[in-house]
Short mmCIF file of C-alpha atoms in Angstrom, two decimals:
data_model
loop_
_atom_site.label_atom_id
_atom_site.label_comp_id
_atom_site.label_asym_id
_atom_site.label_seq_id
_atom_site.Cartn_x
_atom_site.Cartn_y
_atom_site.Cartn_z
CA UNK A 20 47.40 24.76 -115.03
CA UNK A 21 46.42 22.45 -117.86
CA UNK A 22 43.41 20.31 -116.87
CA UNK A 23 43.80 16.55 -116.80
CA UNK A 24 41.04 16.06 -119.37
CA UNK A 25 43.25 17.81 -121.94
CA UNK A 26 45.88 15.07 -121.69
CA UNK A 27 43.26 12.33 -121.69
CA UNK A 28 41.41 13.68 -124.73
CA UNK A 29 44.03 15.33 -126.92
CA UNK A 30 47.48 13.87 -126.30
CA UNK A 31 46.56 10.33 -127.47
CA UNK A 32 44.87 11.84 -130.52
CA UNK A 33 47.96 13.85 -131.38
CA UNK A 34 50.17 10.77 -131.03
CA UNK A 35 47.90 8.61 -133.19
CA UNK A 36 47.77 11.37 -135.81
CA UNK A 37 51.57 11.53 -135.80
CA UNK A 38 51.81 7.78 -136.40
CA UNK A 39 49.26 7.88 -139.20
CA UNK A 40 51.05 10.78 -140.89
CA UNK A 41 54.39 8.96 -140.68
CA UNK A 42 52.85 5.91 -142.28
CA UNK A 43 51.14 7.96 -144.99
CA UNK A 44 54.29 9.83 -145.99
CA UNK A 45 56.30 6.59 -145.96
CA UNK A 46 53.72 5.09 -148.33
CA UNK A 47 53.89 8.13 -150.64
CA UNK A 48 57.69 7.87 -150.72
CA UNK A 49 57.52 4.14 -151.50
CA UNK A 50 55.18 4.75 -154.43
CA UNK A 51 57.40 7.55 -155.72
CA UNK A 52 60.64 5.57 -155.30
CA UNK A 53 59.51 2.32 -156.92
CA UNK A 54 56.65 3.25 -159.24
CA UNK A 55 56.93 6.87 -160.39
CA UNK A 56 60.57 8.02 -160.42
CA UNK A 57 61.87 4.94 -162.34
CA UNK A 58 59.63 5.98 -165.24
CA UNK A 59 61.80 9.07 -165.72
CA UNK A 60 65.13 8.11 -164.16
CA UNK A 61 67.69 5.36 -164.66
CA UNK A 62 70.88 4.69 -162.68
CA UNK A 63 74.08 5.94 -164.33
CA UNK A 64 75.81 2.57 -164.68
CA UNK A 65 77.74 3.25 -167.88
CA UNK A 66 80.52 4.87 -165.85
CA UNK A 67 81.31 1.44 -164.41
CA UNK A 68 81.37 -0.39 -167.74
CA UNK A 69 85.17 -0.34 -168.06
CA UNK A 70 85.89 -0.83 -164.34
CA UNK A 71 85.68 -3.95 -162.23
CA UNK A 72 82.54 -4.82 -160.30
CA UNK A 73 83.40 -7.01 -157.30
CA UNK A 74 80.64 -9.29 -156.02
CA UNK A 75 80.73 -11.37 -152.85
CA UNK A 76 78.11 -14.09 -152.57
CA UNK A 77 77.50 -13.89 -156.30
CA UNK A 78 76.90 -17.58 -157.00
CA UNK A 79 73.38 -17.75 -155.56
CA UNK A 80 70.34 -15.76 -154.56
CA UNK A 81 70.27 -11.99 -154.42
CA UNK A 82 73.97 -11.54 -155.17
CA UNK A 83 73.75 -13.51 -158.40
CA UNK A 84 70.49 -11.87 -159.49
CA UNK A 85 71.84 -8.38 -158.77
CA UNK A 86 74.99 -9.12 -160.76
CA UNK A 87 73.00 -10.29 -163.78
CA UNK A 88 70.78 -7.22 -163.53
CA UNK A 89 73.91 -5.05 -163.65
CA UNK A 90 75.06 -6.98 -166.71
CA UNK A 91 71.68 -6.38 -168.33
CA UNK A 92 72.20 -2.66 -167.72
CA UNK A 93 75.60 -2.53 -169.40
CA UNK A 94 78.13 -3.46 -166.69
CA UNK A 95 80.60 -5.88 -168.30
CA UNK A 96 83.52 -6.60 -165.95
CA UNK A 97 83.01 -8.75 -162.86
CA UNK A 98 85.14 -10.27 -160.13
CA UNK A 99 83.10 -12.94 -158.33
CA UNK A 100 84.19 -14.11 -154.89
CA UNK A 101 82.81 -17.35 -153.47
CA UNK A 102 83.80 -20.60 -151.81
CA UNK A 103 82.43 -23.10 -154.35
CA UNK A 104 84.68 -23.44 -157.44
CA UNK A 105 82.02 -25.29 -159.44
CA UNK A 106 79.38 -22.62 -158.85
CA UNK A 107 81.90 -19.88 -159.63
CA UNK A 108 82.76 -21.51 -162.93
CA UNK A 109 79.10 -22.01 -163.81
CA UNK A 110 78.21 -18.35 -163.15
CA UNK A 111 81.33 -17.25 -165.02
CA UNK A 112 80.22 -19.16 -168.11
CA UNK A 113 76.74 -17.63 -167.92
CA UNK A 114 78.15 -14.11 -167.76
CA UNK A 115 80.69 -14.74 -170.51
CA UNK A 116 77.80 -15.80 -172.71
CA UNK A 117 76.53 -12.24 -172.22
CA UNK A 118 79.84 -10.79 -173.46
CA UNK A 119 81.12 -10.05 -169.96
CA UNK A 120 84.71 -10.31 -168.76
CA UNK A 121 84.81 -12.38 -165.58
CA UNK A 122 87.43 -13.22 -162.95
CA UNK A 123 86.78 -15.55 -160.02
CA UNK A 124 88.42 -15.87 -156.62
CA UNK A 125 87.78 -18.89 -154.42
CA UNK A 126 87.41 -17.68 -150.85
CA UNK A 127 85.69 -18.81 -147.66
CA UNK A 128 84.53 -15.89 -145.52
CA UNK A 129 84.53 -18.09 -142.43
CA UNK A 130 88.20 -19.00 -142.27
CA UNK A 131 89.73 -17.51 -145.43
CA UNK A 132 92.97 -15.53 -145.62
CA UNK A 133 91.81 -11.92 -145.89
CA UNK A 134 95.36 -10.73 -146.51
CA UNK A 135 95.43 -12.81 -149.70
CA UNK A 136 92.07 -11.35 -150.75
CA UNK A 137 93.25 -7.84 -149.96
CA UNK A 138 96.43 -8.34 -152.01
CA UNK A 139 94.44 -9.76 -154.93
CA UNK A 140 92.12 -6.76 -155.07
CA UNK A 141 94.70 -4.07 -154.31
CA UNK A 142 95.73 -3.45 -157.94
CA UNK A 143 92.25 -3.74 -159.47
CA UNK A 144 90.40 -0.69 -160.83
CA UNK A 145 87.25 -1.28 -158.78
CA UNK A 146 84.28 0.93 -159.51
CA UNK A 147 81.32 -1.04 -158.15
CA UNK A 148 80.98 -3.45 -155.23
CA UNK A 149 78.08 -5.75 -154.31
CA UNK A 150 78.51 -7.18 -150.82
CA UNK A 151 75.92 -9.93 -150.45
CA UNK A 152 77.90 -12.59 -148.59
CA UNK A 153 75.96 -14.34 -145.88
CA UNK A 154 74.86 -17.63 -144.37
CA UNK A 155 71.55 -18.69 -142.91
CA UNK A 156 70.46 -21.50 -140.61
CA UNK A 157 67.88 -24.24 -140.80
CA UNK A 158 66.07 -23.44 -137.56
CA UNK A 159 65.03 -20.42 -135.54
CA UNK A 160 66.69 -20.91 -132.16
CA UNK A 161 67.57 -19.07 -128.99
CA UNK A 162 71.02 -17.53 -128.91
CA UNK A 163 73.41 -20.02 -127.29
CA UNK A 164 71.42 -23.19 -128.03
CA UNK A 165 73.87 -24.02 -130.82
CA UNK A 166 77.01 -21.92 -130.25
CA UNK A 167 78.73 -23.25 -133.37
CA UNK A 168 75.91 -21.97 -135.60
CA UNK A 169 75.89 -18.61 -133.80
CA UNK A 170 79.65 -18.33 -134.22
CA UNK A 171 79.47 -19.09 -137.94
CA UNK A 172 76.75 -16.47 -138.36
CA UNK A 173 78.71 -13.81 -136.48
CA UNK A 174 81.95 -14.68 -138.27
CA UNK A 175 80.61 -14.74 -141.86
CA UNK A 176 77.70 -12.29 -141.83
CA UNK A 177 79.39 -9.94 -139.38
CA UNK A 178 83.18 -9.89 -139.40
CA UNK A 179 83.56 -11.50 -142.82
CA UNK A 180 81.27 -9.02 -144.52
CA UNK A 181 82.80 -6.08 -142.64
CA UNK A 182 86.37 -7.06 -143.48
CA UNK A 183 85.46 -7.56 -147.12
CA UNK A 184 84.39 -3.91 -147.27
CA UNK A 185 87.73 -2.86 -145.80
CA UNK A 186 89.45 -4.85 -148.58
CA UNK A 187 87.70 -3.07 -151.45
CA UNK A 188 87.61 0.50 -150.13
CA UNK A 189 91.31 1.43 -150.64
CA UNK A 190 91.48 0.38 -154.33
CA UNK A 191 88.10 2.03 -154.95
CA UNK A 192 89.27 5.31 -153.48
CA UNK A 193 92.60 5.23 -155.33
CA UNK A 194 90.76 4.88 -158.62
CA UNK A 195 88.32 7.72 -158.09
CA UNK A 196 85.67 6.11 -155.90
CA UNK A 197 82.49 4.39 -157.00
CA UNK A 198 79.34 2.69 -155.79
CA UNK A 199 78.99 0.09 -153.04
CA UNK A 200 75.77 -1.87 -152.48
CA UNK A 201 75.57 -3.85 -149.24
CA UNK A 202 72.92 -6.41 -148.39
CA UNK A 203 71.58 -6.08 -144.86
CA UNK A 204 68.04 -7.05 -143.79
CA UNK A 205 64.87 -5.67 -142.25
CA UNK A 206 65.74 -7.97 -139.36
CA UNK A 207 68.66 -5.67 -138.63
CA UNK A 208 66.40 -2.69 -137.93
CA UNK A 209 65.32 -4.01 -134.54
CA UNK A 210 66.42 -6.93 -132.31
CA UNK A 211 64.69 -10.13 -133.44
CA UNK A 212 64.42 -13.05 -130.96
CA UNK A 213 65.19 -16.53 -132.34
CA UNK A 214 67.38 -14.79 -134.94
CA UNK A 215 69.63 -12.98 -132.49
CA UNK A 216 72.98 -13.52 -134.22
CA UNK A 217 71.56 -12.86 -137.68
CA UNK A 218 69.76 -9.72 -136.53
CA UNK A 219 72.89 -8.43 -134.78
CA UNK A 220 75.11 -8.90 -137.84
CA UNK A 221 72.65 -7.14 -140.13
CA UNK A 222 72.46 -4.22 -137.73
CA UNK A 223 76.27 -4.08 -137.68
CA UNK A 224 76.41 -3.97 -141.48
CA UNK A 225 73.75 -1.24 -141.67
CA UNK A 226 75.70 0.93 -139.22
CA UNK A 227 78.92 0.38 -141.16
CA UNK A 228 77.23 1.41 -144.40
CA UNK A 229 76.22 4.80 -143.05
CA UNK A 230 79.65 5.38 -141.49
CA UNK A 231 81.52 4.49 -144.68
CA UNK A 232 79.22 6.63 -146.80
CA UNK A 233 80.00 9.64 -144.61
CA UNK A 234 83.72 8.88 -144.26
CA UNK A 235 84.53 8.40 -147.97
CA UNK A 236 83.57 11.37 -150.12
CA UNK A 237 84.08 9.52 -153.41
CA UNK A 238 82.33 6.28 -152.43
CA UNK A 239 78.53 6.12 -152.42
CA UNK A 240 77.14 3.39 -150.19
CA UNK A 241 73.63 2.00 -150.43
CA UNK A 242 72.30 -0.37 -147.77
CA UNK A 243 69.58 -2.76 -148.92
CA UNK A 244 67.35 -4.10 -146.14
CA UNK A 245 64.93 -6.60 -147.71
CA UNK A 246 62.42 -8.85 -146.01
CA UNK A 247 61.90 -12.41 -147.28
CA UNK A 248 63.35 -13.29 -150.69
CA UNK A 249 62.92 -16.71 -152.31
CA UNK A 250 66.48 -18.03 -151.89
CA UNK A 251 68.19 -21.11 -150.47
CA UNK A 252 68.76 -19.20 -147.24
CA UNK A 253 65.05 -18.66 -146.56
CA UNK A 254 63.89 -22.03 -147.97
CA UNK A 255 61.25 -20.39 -150.15
CA UNK A 256 61.40 -21.58 -153.75
CA UNK A 257 58.90 -19.20 -155.33
CA UNK A 258 57.63 -15.67 -154.95
CA UNK A 259 54.35 -14.55 -153.39
CA UNK A 260 52.75 -11.39 -152.05
CA UNK A 261 55.28 -11.10 -149.23
CA UNK A 262 58.15 -13.16 -150.67
CA UNK A 263 59.77 -11.81 -153.84
CA UNK A 264 62.06 -13.65 -156.23
CA UNK A 265 65.74 -12.62 -156.40
CA UNK A 266 65.24 -11.45 -159.99
CA UNK A 267 62.29 -9.22 -159.10
CA UNK A 268 64.17 -7.84 -156.11
CA UNK A 269 67.33 -7.10 -158.12
CA UNK A 270 65.41 -5.38 -160.92
CA UNK A 271 63.71 -2.98 -158.51
CA UNK A 272 66.76 -2.51 -156.27
CA UNK A 273 69.08 -1.46 -159.10
CA UNK A 274 66.63 1.27 -160.08
CA UNK A 275 66.96 2.86 -156.63
CA UNK A 276 70.68 3.57 -157.07
CA UNK A 277 71.27 7.28 -156.60
CA UNK A 278 67.80 7.77 -155.10
CA UNK A 279 68.07 6.24 -151.65
CA UNK A 280 70.93 5.44 -149.28
CA UNK A 281 68.93 2.86 -147.34
CA UNK A 282 65.89 1.04 -148.67
CA UNK A 283 64.09 -2.29 -148.58
CA UNK A 284 64.99 -2.81 -152.22
CA UNK A 285 61.53 -3.52 -153.62
CA UNK A 286 58.01 -2.14 -153.40
CA UNK A 287 56.48 -5.21 -151.72
CA UNK A 288 58.97 -5.10 -148.87
CA UNK A 289 58.66 -1.34 -148.50
CA UNK A 290 54.93 -1.80 -147.95
CA UNK A 291 55.61 -4.43 -145.30
CA UNK A 292 57.88 -1.98 -143.50
CA UNK A 293 55.05 0.54 -143.17
CA UNK A 294 53.96 -1.29 -140.03
CA UNK A 295 57.01 0.01 -138.16
CA UNK A 296 55.83 3.56 -138.84
CA UNK A 297 52.31 2.76 -137.69
CA UNK A 298 53.14 1.11 -134.35
CA UNK A 299 55.79 1.95 -131.75
CA UNK A 300 58.35 -0.77 -131.09
CA UNK A 301 57.00 -1.40 -127.58
CA UNK A 302 53.81 -2.71 -129.22
CA UNK A 303 55.20 -4.01 -132.49
CA UNK A 304 57.68 -6.41 -130.87
CA UNK A 305 54.79 -8.26 -129.25
CA UNK A 306 52.70 -8.28 -132.43
CA UNK A 307 55.59 -9.77 -134.41
CA UNK A 308 56.46 -12.69 -132.12
CA UNK A 309 53.64 -15.00 -133.34
CA UNK A 310 55.05 -14.57 -136.85
CA UNK A 311 58.42 -15.89 -135.73
CA UNK A 312 56.88 -18.77 -133.80
CA UNK A 313 55.00 -19.78 -136.97
CA UNK A 314 58.19 -19.46 -139.00
CA UNK A 315 59.97 -21.66 -136.47
CA UNK A 316 57.23 -24.28 -136.85
CA UNK A 317 57.54 -24.06 -140.62
CA UNK A 318 61.28 -24.69 -140.52
CA UNK A 319 60.87 -27.68 -138.23
CA UNK A 320 58.27 -29.23 -140.52
CA UNK A 321 60.46 -28.53 -143.51
CA UNK A 322 63.58 -30.18 -142.09
CA UNK A 323 62.02 -32.99 -140.08
CA UNK A 324 60.31 -32.19 -136.81
CA UNK A 325 60.59 -35.71 -135.43
CA UNK A 326 64.37 -35.72 -135.51
CA UNK A 327 64.48 -32.22 -134.07
CA UNK A 328 62.31 -33.27 -131.13
CA UNK A 329 64.51 -36.28 -130.48
CA UNK A 330 67.50 -33.97 -130.37
CA UNK A 331 65.64 -31.75 -127.94
CA UNK A 332 64.89 -34.73 -125.69
CA UNK A 333 68.53 -35.85 -125.82
CA UNK A 334 70.80 -32.77 -125.69
CA UNK A 335 73.84 -35.01 -126.12
CA UNK A 336 72.70 -36.02 -129.60
CA UNK A 337 75.48 -35.31 -132.04
CA UNK A 338 73.90 -34.49 -135.40
CA UNK A 339 75.90 -33.88 -138.52
CA UNK A 340 76.05 -30.21 -139.59
CA UNK A 341 74.85 -31.13 -143.06
CA UNK A 342 71.95 -33.28 -141.87
CA UNK A 343 68.37 -32.31 -142.61
CA UNK A 344 67.64 -32.70 -138.91
CA UNK A 345 69.73 -30.69 -136.46
CA UNK A 346 69.82 -30.22 -132.74
CA UNK A 347 67.15 -27.71 -131.75
CA UNK A 348 66.41 -26.42 -128.27
CA UNK A 349 63.99 -23.53 -127.91
CA UNK A 350 61.98 -21.82 -125.22
CA UNK A 351 58.75 -23.38 -123.89
CA UNK A 352 56.81 -21.15 -126.29
CA UNK A 353 58.30 -22.95 -129.26
CA UNK A 354 56.69 -25.82 -131.10
CA UNK A 355 59.18 -28.42 -129.83
CA UNK A 356 57.76 -29.13 -126.34
CA UNK A 357 54.27 -29.31 -127.83
CA UNK A 358 55.44 -32.11 -130.13
CA UNK A 359 57.34 -34.13 -127.53
CA UNK A 360 54.40 -36.18 -126.27
CA UNK A 361 53.33 -37.07 -129.81
CA UNK A 362 56.80 -38.23 -130.81
CA UNK A 363 57.29 -40.18 -127.57
CA UNK A 364 53.96 -41.93 -128.21
CA UNK A 365 55.08 -42.68 -131.75
CA UNK A 366 58.28 -44.27 -130.47
CA UNK A 367 56.35 -46.35 -127.90
CA UNK A 368 54.01 -47.66 -130.60
CA UNK A 369 56.99 -48.61 -132.74
CA UNK A 370 58.63 -50.48 -129.85
CA UNK A 371 55.42 -52.45 -129.18
CA UNK A 372 55.24 -53.41 -132.84
#
């Protein structure tokens, strides 16, 4: 019989050693993938030069930056899909200035006619696809506090993105296959409170990527799972240690084509992901929550905390969807209840004046 002291002394040590080794090897792979291998290897993009590259969400952020990085590497034919005609035309002119051939298709992934999109793409010789369509939200909220925002997130980031992939796969396969790059998120690796709908859709997309890659022999699928990128969706306007610019992200992500099926996309984000190798999820989920509470506070300050608190106090408040201040109702741990007394006092002082 194994003595109890063996389990007390050795088993925890073995487990900690296992976690440290996982983290170490993940770090070695990150250095190799982003710093060493690119010095000797470049993605074979010339094969897609004469075929169409279809980009969803290509008028802003990561999608646009990735498309321009492809153009810098010799890809010259693009079909850009987006809902804003003015932005589509602007990006088209920028690419045409780089000697690219560009087609645009105005389409809303929330309520668009996917049959029309499918018919439009059916006869195109598609060799490369960048699926970066997605919407964000102004506040971090509990699931169900604003059902309309949850529904939009699930419809666009989930079903819209998934159906777009089903539109491009048949013409890709008919023309000999190709490369598909799909934008997911690190927030799709594990369930993230206050971002429930977003986290769920990114997990859905990551699962679909692996399934499609195994189902289609001629189509290579890469799933990018970045952390924070300085885009309109995250409300960061510049890069930092933990927040990369779209251009930096795209430059590093393109160089991982053919090397990794699923990656964070850039070295900075890969380092951030090391923490999930170091700690088990049962511990990590508690360590991460203060980060999301702080992010919630940041978003409230950014968009107008006073109006958000008023909406919290009056659930019947009907705020315009495009307003800087939207209806926010969060759990007692959020920053809203802590601000109620201050805002009420502010209103009382104004009434006395």
